[in-house]
Backbone as ProteinMPNN parsed JSONL, in Angstrom:
{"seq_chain_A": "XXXXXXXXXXXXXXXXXXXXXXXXXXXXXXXXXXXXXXXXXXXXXXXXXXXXXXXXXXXXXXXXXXXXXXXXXXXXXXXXXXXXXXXXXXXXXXXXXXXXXXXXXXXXXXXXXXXXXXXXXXXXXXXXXXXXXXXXXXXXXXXXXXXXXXXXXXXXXXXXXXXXXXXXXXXXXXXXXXXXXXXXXXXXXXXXXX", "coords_chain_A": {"N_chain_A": [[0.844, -1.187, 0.0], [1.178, 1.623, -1.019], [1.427, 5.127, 0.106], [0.476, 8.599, 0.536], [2.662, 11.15, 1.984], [1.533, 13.696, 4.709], [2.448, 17.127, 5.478], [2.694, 17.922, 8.326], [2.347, 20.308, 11.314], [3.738, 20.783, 13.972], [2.346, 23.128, 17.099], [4.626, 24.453, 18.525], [6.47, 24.565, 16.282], [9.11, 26.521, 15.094], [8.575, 29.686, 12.795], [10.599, 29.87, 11.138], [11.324, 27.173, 10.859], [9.541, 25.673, 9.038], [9.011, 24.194, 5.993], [9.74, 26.358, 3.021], [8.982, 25.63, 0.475], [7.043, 23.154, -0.673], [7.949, 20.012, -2.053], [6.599, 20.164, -5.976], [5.779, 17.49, -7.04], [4.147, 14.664, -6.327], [4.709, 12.105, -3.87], [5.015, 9.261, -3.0], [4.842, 6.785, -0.219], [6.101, 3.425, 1.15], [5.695, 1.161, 3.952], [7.91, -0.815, 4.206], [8.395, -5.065, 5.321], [10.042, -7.785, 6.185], [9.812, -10.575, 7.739], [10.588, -13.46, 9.13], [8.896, -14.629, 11.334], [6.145, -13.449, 11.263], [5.614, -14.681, 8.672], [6.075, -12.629, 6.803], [7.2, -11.233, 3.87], [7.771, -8.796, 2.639], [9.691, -6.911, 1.754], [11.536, -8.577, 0.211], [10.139, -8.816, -2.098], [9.967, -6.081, -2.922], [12.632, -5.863, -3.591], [12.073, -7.654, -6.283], [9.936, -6.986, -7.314], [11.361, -4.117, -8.508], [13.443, -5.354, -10.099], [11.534, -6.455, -12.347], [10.299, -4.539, -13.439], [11.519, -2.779, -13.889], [12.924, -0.15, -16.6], [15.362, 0.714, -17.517], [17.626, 1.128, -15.536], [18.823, -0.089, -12.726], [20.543, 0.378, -9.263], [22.41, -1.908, -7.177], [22.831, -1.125, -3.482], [24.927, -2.811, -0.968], [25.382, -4.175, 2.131], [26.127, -7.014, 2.645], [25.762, -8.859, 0.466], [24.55, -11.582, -1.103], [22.746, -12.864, -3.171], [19.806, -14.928, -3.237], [18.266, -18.144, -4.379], [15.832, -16.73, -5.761], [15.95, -14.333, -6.11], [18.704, -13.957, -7.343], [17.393, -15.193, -9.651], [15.744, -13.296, -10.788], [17.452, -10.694, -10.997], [19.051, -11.891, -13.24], [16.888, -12.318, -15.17], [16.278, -9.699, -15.694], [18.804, -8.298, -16.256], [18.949, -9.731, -18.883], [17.155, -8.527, -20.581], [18.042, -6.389, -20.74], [18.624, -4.253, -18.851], [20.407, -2.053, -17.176], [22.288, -2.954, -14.559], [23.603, -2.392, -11.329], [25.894, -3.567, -8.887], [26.857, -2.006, -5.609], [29.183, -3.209, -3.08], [30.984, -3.84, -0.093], [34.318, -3.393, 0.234], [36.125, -4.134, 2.517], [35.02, -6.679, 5.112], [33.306, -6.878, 7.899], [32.808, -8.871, 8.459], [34.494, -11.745, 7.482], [34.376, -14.134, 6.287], [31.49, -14.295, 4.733], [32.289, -12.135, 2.976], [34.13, -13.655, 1.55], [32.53, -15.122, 0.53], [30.882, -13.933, -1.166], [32.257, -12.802, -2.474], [32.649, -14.942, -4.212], [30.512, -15.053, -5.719], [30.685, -13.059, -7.613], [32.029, -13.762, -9.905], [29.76, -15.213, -11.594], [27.856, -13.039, -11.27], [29.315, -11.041, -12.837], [29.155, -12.806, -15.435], [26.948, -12.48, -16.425], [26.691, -9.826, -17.299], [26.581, -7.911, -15.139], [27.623, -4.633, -13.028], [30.239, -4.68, -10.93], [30.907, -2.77, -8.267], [33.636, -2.502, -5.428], [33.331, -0.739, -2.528], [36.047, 1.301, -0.786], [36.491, 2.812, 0.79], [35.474, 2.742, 4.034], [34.265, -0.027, 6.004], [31.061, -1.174, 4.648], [28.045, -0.583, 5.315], [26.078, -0.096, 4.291], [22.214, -0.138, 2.99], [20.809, -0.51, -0.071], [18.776, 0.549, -2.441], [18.161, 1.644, -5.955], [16.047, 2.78, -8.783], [15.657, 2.935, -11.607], [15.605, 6.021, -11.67], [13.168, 6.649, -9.932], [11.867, 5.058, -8.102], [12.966, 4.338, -4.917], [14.497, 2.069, -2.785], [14.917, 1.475, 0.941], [16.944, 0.723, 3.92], [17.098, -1.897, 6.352], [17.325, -3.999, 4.894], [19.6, -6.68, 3.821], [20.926, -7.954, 0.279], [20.153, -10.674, 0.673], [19.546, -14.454, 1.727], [19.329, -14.689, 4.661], [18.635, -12.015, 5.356], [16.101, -12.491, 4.084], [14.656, -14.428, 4.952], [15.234, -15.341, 7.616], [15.33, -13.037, 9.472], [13.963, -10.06, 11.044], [13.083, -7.334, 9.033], [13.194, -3.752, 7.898], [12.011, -1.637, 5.843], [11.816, 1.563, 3.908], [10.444, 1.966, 1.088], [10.102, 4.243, -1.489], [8.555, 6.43, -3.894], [9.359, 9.427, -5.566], [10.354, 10.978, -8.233], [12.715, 13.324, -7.488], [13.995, 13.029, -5.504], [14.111, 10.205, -5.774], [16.329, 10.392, -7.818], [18.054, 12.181, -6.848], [19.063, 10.177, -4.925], [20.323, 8.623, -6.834], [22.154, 10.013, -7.917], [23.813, 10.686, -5.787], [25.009, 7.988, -5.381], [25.814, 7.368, -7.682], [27.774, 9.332, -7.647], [29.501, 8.593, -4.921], [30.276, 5.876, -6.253], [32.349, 6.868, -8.183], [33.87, 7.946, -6.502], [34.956, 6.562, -4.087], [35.34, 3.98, -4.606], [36.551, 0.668, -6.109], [36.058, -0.963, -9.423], [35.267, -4.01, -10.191], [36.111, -5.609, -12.701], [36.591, -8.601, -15.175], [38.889, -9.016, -16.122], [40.279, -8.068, -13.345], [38.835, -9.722, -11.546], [39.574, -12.182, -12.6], [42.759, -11.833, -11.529], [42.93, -11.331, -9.084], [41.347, -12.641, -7.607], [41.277, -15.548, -8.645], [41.716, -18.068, -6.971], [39.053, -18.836, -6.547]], "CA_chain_A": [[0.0, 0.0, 0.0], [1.24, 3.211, -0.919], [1.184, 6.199, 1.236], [0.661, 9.935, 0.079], [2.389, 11.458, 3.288], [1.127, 15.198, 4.528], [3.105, 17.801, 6.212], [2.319, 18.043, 9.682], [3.339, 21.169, 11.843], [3.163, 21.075, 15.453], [2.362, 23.99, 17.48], [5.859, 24.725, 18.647], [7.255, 24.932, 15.771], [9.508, 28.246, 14.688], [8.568, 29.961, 11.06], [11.711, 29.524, 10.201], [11.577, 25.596, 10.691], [8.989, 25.335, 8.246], [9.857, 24.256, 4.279], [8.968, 27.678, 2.215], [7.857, 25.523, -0.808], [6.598, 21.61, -0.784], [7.66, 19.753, -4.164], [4.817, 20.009, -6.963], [5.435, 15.991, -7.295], [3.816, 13.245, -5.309], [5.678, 11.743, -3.431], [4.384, 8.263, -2.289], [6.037, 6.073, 0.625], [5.242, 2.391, 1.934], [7.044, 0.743, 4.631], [8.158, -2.826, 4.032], [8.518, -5.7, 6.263], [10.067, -8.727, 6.24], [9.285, -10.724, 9.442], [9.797, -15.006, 9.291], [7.809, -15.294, 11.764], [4.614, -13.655, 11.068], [5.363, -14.432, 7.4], [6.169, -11.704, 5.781], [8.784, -11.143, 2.64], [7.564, -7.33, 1.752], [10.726, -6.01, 1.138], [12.086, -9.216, -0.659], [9.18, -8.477, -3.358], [9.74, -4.851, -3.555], [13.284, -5.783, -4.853], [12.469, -8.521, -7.093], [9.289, -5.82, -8.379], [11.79, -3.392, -9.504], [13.535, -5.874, -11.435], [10.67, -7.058, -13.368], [9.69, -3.689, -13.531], [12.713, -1.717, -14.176], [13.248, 0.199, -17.742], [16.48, 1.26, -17.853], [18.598, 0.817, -14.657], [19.068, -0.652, -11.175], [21.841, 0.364, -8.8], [21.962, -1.477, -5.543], [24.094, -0.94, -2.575], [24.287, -4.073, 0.263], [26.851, -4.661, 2.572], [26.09, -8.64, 2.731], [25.371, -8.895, -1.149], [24.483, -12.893, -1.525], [21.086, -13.207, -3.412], [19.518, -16.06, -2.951], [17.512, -18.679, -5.79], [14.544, -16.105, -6.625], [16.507, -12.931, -6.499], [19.206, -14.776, -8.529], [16.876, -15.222, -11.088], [15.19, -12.084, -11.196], [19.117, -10.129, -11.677], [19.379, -12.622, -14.811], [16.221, -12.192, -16.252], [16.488, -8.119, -15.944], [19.859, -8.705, -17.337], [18.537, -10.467, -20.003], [16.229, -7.35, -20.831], [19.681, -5.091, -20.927], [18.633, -3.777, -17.885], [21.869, -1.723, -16.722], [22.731, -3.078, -13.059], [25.072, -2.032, -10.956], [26.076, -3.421, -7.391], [27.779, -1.753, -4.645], [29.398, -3.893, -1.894], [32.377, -3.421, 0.559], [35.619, -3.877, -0.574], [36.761, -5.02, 3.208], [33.94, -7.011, 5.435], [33.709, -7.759, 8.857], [32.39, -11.172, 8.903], [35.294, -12.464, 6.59], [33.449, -15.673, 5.568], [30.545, -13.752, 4.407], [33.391, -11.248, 1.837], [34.644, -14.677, 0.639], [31.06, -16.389, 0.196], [30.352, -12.531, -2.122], [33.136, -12.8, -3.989], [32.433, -15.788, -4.916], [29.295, -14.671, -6.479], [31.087, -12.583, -8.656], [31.596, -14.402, -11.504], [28.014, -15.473, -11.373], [27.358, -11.608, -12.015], [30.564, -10.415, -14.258], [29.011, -13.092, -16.682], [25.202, -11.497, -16.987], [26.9, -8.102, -17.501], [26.236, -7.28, -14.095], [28.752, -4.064, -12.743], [30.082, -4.537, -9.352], [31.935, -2.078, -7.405], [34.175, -2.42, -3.919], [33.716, 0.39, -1.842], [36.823, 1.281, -0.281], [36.756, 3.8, 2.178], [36.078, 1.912, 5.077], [33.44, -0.839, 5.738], [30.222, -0.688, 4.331], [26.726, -1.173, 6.195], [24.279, 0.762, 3.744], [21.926, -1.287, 2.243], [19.637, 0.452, -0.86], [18.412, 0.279, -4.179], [17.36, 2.569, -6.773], [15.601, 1.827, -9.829], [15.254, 4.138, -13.022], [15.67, 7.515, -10.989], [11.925, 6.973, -9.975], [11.881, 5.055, -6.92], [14.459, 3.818, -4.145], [14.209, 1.142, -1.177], [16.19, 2.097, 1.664], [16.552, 0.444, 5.555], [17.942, -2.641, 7.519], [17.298, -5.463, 4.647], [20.316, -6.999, 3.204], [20.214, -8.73, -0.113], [20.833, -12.185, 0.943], [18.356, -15.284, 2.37], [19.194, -13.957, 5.939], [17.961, -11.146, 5.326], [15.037, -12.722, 3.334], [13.661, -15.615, 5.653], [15.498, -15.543, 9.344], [15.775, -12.155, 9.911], [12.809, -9.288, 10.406], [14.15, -6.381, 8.556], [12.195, -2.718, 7.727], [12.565, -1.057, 4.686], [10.877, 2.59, 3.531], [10.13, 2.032, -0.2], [9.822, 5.817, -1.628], [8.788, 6.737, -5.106], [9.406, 10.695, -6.042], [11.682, 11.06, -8.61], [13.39, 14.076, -7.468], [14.188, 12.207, -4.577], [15.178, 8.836, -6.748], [17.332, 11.213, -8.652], [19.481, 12.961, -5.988], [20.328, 9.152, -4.053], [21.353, 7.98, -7.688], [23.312, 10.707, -8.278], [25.117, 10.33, -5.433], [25.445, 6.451, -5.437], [27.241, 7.64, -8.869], [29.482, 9.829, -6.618], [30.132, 7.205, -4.091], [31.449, 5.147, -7.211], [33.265, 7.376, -8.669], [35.256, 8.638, -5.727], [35.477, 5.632, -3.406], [34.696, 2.776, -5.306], [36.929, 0.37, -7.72], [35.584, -1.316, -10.69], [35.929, -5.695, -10.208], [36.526, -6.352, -13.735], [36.998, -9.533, -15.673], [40.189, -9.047, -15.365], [40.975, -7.804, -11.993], [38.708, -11.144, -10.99], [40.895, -13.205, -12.306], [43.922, -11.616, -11.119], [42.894, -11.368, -7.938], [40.27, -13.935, -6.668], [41.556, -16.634, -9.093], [41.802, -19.03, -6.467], [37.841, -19.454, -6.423]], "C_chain_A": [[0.883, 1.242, 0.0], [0.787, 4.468, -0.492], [1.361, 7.463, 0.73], [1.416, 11.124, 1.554], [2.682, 12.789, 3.223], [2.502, 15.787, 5.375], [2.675, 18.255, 7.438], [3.249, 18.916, 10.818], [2.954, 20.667, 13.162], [3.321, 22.169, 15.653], [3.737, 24.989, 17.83], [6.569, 25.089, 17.669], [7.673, 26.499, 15.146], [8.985, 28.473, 13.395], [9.17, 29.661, 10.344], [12.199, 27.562, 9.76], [10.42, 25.517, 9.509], [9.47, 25.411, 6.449], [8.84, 25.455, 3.508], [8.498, 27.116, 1.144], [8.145, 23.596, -0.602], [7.173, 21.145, -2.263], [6.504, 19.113, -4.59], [4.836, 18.633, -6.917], [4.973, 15.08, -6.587], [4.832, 12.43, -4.89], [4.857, 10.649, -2.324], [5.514, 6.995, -1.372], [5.031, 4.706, 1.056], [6.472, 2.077, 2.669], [6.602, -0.657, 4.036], [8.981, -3.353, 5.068], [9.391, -7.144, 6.146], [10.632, -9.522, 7.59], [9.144, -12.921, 9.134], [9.036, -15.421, 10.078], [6.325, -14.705, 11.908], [4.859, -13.541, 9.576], [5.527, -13.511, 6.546], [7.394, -11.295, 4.806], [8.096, -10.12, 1.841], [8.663, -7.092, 1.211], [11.481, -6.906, 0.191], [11.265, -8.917, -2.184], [9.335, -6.935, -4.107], [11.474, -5.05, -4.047], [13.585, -6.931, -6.068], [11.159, -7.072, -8.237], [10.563, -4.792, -8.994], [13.181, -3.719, -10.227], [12.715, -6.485, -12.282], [10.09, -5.596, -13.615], [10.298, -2.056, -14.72], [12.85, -1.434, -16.076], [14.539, 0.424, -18.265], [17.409, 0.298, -16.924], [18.386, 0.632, -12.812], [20.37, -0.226, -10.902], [21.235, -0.484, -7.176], [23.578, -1.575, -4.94], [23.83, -2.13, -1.122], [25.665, -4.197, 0.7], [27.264, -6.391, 2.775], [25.364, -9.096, 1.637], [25.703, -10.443, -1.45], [23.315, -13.572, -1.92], [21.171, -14.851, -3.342], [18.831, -16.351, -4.803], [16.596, -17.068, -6.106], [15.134, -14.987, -7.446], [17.725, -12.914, -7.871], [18.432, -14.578, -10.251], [15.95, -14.117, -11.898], [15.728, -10.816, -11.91], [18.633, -10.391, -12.805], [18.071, -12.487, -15.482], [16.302, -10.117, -16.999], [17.991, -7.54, -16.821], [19.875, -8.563, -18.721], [17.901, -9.528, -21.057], [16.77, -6.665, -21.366], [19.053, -3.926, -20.296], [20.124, -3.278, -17.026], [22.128, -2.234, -15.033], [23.736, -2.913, -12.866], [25.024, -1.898, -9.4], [27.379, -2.524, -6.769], [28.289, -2.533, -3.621], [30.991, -3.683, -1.375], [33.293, -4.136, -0.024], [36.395, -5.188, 0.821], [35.462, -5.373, 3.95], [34.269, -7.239, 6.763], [32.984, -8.509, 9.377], [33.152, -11.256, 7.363], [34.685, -13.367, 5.705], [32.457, -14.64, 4.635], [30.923, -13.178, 2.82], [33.774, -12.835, 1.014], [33.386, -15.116, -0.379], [30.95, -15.204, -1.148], [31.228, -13.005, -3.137], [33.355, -13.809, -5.039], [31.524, -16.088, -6.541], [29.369, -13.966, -7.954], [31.307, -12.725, -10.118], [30.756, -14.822, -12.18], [27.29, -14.045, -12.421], [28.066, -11.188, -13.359], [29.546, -11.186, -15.533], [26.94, -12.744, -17.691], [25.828, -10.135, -17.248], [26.841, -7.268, -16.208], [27.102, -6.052, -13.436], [29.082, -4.582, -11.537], [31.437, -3.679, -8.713], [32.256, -2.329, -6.247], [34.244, -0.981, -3.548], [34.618, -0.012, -0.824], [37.353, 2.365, 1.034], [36.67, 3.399, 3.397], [34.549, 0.831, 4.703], [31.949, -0.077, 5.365], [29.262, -1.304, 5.086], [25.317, -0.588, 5.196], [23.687, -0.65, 2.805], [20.421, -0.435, 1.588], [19.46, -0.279, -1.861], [17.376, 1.908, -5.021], [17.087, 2.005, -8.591], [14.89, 3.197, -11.113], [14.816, 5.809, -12.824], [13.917, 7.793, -11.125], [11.899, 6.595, -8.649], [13.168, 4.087, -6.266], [13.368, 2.518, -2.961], [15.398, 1.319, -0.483], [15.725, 1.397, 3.48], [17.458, -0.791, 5.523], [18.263, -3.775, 6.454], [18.781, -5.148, 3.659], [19.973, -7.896, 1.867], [20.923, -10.305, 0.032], [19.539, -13.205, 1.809], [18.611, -15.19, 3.762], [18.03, -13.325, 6.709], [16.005, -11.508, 4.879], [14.128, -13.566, 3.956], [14.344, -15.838, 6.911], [15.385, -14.541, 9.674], [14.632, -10.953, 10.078], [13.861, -8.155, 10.187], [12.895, -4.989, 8.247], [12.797, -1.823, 6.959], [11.507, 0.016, 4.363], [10.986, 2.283, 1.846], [9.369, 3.779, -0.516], [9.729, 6.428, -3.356], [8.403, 8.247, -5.618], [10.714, 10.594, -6.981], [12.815, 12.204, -8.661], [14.351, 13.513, -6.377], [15.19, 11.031, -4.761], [16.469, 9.605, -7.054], [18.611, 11.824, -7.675], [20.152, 11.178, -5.169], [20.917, 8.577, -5.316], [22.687, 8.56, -8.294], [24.372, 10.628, -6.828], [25.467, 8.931, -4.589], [26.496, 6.388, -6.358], [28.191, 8.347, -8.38], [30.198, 8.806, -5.359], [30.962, 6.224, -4.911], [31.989, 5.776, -7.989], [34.516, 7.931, -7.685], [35.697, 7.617, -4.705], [35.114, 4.468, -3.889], [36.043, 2.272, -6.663], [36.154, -0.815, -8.252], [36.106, -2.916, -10.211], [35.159, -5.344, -11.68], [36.441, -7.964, -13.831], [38.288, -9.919, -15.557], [40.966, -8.743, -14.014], [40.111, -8.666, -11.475], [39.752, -12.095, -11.13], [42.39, -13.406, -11.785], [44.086, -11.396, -9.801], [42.132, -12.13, -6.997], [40.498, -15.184, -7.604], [41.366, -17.607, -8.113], [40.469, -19.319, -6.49], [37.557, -19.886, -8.045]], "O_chain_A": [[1.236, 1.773, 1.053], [-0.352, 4.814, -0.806], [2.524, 7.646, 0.372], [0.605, 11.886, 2.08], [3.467, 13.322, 2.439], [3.396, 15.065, 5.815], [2.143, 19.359, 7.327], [4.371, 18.589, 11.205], [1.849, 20.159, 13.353], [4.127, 22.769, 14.943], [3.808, 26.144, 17.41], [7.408, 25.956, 17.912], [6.886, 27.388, 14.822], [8.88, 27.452, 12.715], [8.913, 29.258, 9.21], [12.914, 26.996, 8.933], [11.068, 24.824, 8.725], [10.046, 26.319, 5.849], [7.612, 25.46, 3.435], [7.609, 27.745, 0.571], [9.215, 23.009, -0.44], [6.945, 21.712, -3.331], [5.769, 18.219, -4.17], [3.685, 18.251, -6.704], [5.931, 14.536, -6.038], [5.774, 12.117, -5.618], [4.296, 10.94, -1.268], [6.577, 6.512, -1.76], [3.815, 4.711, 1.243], [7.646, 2.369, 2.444], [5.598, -1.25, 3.64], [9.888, -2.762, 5.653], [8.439, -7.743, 5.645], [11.594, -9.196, 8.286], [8.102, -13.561, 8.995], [8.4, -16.452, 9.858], [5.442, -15.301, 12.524], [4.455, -12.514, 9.03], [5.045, -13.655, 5.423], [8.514, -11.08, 5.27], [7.808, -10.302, 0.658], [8.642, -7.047, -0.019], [12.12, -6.32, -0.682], [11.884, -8.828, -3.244], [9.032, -6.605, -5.254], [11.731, -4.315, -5.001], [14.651, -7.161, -6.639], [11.387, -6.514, -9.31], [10.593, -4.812, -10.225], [13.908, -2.89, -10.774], [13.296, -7.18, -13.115], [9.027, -5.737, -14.221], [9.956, -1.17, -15.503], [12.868, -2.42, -16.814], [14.749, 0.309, -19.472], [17.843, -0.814, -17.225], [17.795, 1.342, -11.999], [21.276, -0.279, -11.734], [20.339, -0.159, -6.397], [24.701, -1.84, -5.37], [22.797, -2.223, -0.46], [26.712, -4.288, 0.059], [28.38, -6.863, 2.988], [24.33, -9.732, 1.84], [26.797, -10.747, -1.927], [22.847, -14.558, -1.35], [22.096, -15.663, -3.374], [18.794, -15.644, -5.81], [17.162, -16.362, -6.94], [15.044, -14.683, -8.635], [17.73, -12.247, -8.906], [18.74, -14.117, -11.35], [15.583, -14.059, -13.072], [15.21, -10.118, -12.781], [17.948, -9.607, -13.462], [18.235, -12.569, -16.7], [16.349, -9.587, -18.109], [18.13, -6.677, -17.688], [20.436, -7.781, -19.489], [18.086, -9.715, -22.26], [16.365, -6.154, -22.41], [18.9, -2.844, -20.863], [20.791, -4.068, -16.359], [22.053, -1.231, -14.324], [24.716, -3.07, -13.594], [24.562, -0.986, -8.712], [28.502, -2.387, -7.254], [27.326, -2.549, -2.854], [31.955, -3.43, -2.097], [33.191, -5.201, -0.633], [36.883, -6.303, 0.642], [34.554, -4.589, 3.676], [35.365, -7.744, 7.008], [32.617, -8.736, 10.529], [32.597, -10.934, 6.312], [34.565, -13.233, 4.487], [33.05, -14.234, 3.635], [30.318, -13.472, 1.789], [33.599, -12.91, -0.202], [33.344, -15.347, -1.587], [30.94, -15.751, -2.251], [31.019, -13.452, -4.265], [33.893, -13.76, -6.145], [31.634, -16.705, -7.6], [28.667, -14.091, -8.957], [30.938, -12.094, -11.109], [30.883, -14.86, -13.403], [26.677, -13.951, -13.484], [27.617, -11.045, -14.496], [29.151, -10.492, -16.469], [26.29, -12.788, -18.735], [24.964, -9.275, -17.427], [27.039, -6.053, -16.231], [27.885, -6.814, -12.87], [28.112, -5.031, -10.927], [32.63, -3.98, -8.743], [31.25, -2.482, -5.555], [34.993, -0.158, -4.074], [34.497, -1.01, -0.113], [38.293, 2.484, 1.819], [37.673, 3.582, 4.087], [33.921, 0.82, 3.644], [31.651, 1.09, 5.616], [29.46, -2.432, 5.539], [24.098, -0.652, 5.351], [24.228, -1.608, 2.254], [19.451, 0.034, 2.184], [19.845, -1.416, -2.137], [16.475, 2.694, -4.729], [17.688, 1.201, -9.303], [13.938, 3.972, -11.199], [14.071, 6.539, -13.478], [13.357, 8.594, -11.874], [11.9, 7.513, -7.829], [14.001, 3.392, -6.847], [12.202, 2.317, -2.624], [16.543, 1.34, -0.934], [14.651, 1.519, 4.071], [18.454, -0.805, 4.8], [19.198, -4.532, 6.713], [19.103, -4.128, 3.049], [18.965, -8.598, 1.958], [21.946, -10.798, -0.442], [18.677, -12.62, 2.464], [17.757, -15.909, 4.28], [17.222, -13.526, 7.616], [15.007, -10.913, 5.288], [12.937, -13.549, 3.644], [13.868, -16.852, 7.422], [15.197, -14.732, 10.875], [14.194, -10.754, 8.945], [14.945, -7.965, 10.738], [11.711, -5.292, 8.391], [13.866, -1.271, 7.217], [10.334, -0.344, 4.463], [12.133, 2.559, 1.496], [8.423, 4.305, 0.071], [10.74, 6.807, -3.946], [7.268, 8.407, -6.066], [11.829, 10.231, -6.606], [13.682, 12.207, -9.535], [15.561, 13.649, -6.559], [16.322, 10.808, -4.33], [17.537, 9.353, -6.495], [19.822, 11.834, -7.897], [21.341, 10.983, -4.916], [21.991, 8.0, -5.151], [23.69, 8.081, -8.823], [25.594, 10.521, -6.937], [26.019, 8.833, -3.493], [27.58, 5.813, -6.259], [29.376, 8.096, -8.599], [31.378, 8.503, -5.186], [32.044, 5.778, -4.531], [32.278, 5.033, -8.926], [35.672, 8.23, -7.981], [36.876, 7.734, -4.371], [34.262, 3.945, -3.171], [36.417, 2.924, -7.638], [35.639, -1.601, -7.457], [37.285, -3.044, -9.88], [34.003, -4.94, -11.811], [36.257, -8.627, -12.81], [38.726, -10.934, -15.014], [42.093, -9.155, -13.74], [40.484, -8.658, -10.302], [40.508, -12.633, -10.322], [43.044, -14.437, -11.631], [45.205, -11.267, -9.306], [42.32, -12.194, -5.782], [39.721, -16.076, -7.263], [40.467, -18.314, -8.568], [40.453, -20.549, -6.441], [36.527, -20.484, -8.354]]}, "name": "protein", "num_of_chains": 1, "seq": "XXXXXXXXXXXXXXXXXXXXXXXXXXXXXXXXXXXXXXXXXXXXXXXXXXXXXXXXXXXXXXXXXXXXXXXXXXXXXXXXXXXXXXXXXXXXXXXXXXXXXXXXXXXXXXXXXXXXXXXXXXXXXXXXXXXXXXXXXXXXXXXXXXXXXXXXXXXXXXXXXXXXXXXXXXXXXXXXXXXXXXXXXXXXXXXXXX"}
């Protein structure tokens, strides 16, 4: 369910705290849930919807980036589409195992076209998505079956695209200034052993 949400002053507040102009665009929000034990996999749906949905481009950002079967196959069909994706995930991790299990994955992606960047500045914990500078998902869920069926997680799903537009632009500054490029070649030259 999508949410139109109002601006609500309280009494207290100064003049000067108030925004001098609202944006003209709608700007609709849902929260998402995912909860194994009362069942619920909202937020796993809202990012397999905006790959079946998506026109152009996906970026996401996860610090424990290990889709599972569905999500798996949802990547590769959006892929398939020539849907531009492009993950973010830490360069260093701390749960080790976890960085190995990812990088594993990698070649998995490299060979759908998939991008994937290491952020390198220090560890990473954000965990987003944005999807054709229209709408984003943003909060606790990781993408991985953790995240997807042990874990309850709470995610704001938010579709304004002025909004979309400023976290993709600077997801594109995050990889351009702390972020390198895993290659085809800098896989094999550096995670060869898997």
């Amino acid at each position: 369910l999508w949410l139109k949400p109002t601006l609500r002053i309280k009494k207290k507040t100064l003049i000067h705290d108030i925004p001098h102009e609202l944006p003209a665009e709608e700007c609709q929000v849902r929260i998402r849930r995912n909860d194994w034990v009362k069942r619920k996999n909202q937020i796993s749906r809202s990012y397999v919807e905006m790959m079946q949905k998506a026109s152009s481009h996906i970026i996401i950002m996860s610090s424990y980036f290990l889709p599972g079967r569905v999500i798996r196959h949802n990547l590769s069909k959006a892929a398939k589409r020539g849907i531009s994706i492009t993950v973010i995930v830490t360069s260093e991790s701390d749960v080790k195992l976890a960085k190995h299990a990812e990088r594993y994955m990698y070649r998995w992606l490299l060979k759908r076209k998939i991008k994937i960047y290491e952020y390198t500045r220090n560890i990473l914990h954000a965990k987003m998505a944005t999807c054709d500078q229209k709408w984003v998902t943003i909060g606790s869920y990781n993408v991985n079956d953790i995240s997807a069926y042990a874990s309850v997680e709470l995610n704001l799903d938010v579709r304004n695209e002025e909004f979309a537009s400023s976290v993709q632009q600077r997801l594109e500054n995050i990889i351009a200034k702390n972020c390198t490029q895993v290659t085809e070649e800098s896989y094999i030259t550096k995670y060869h052993f898997f």
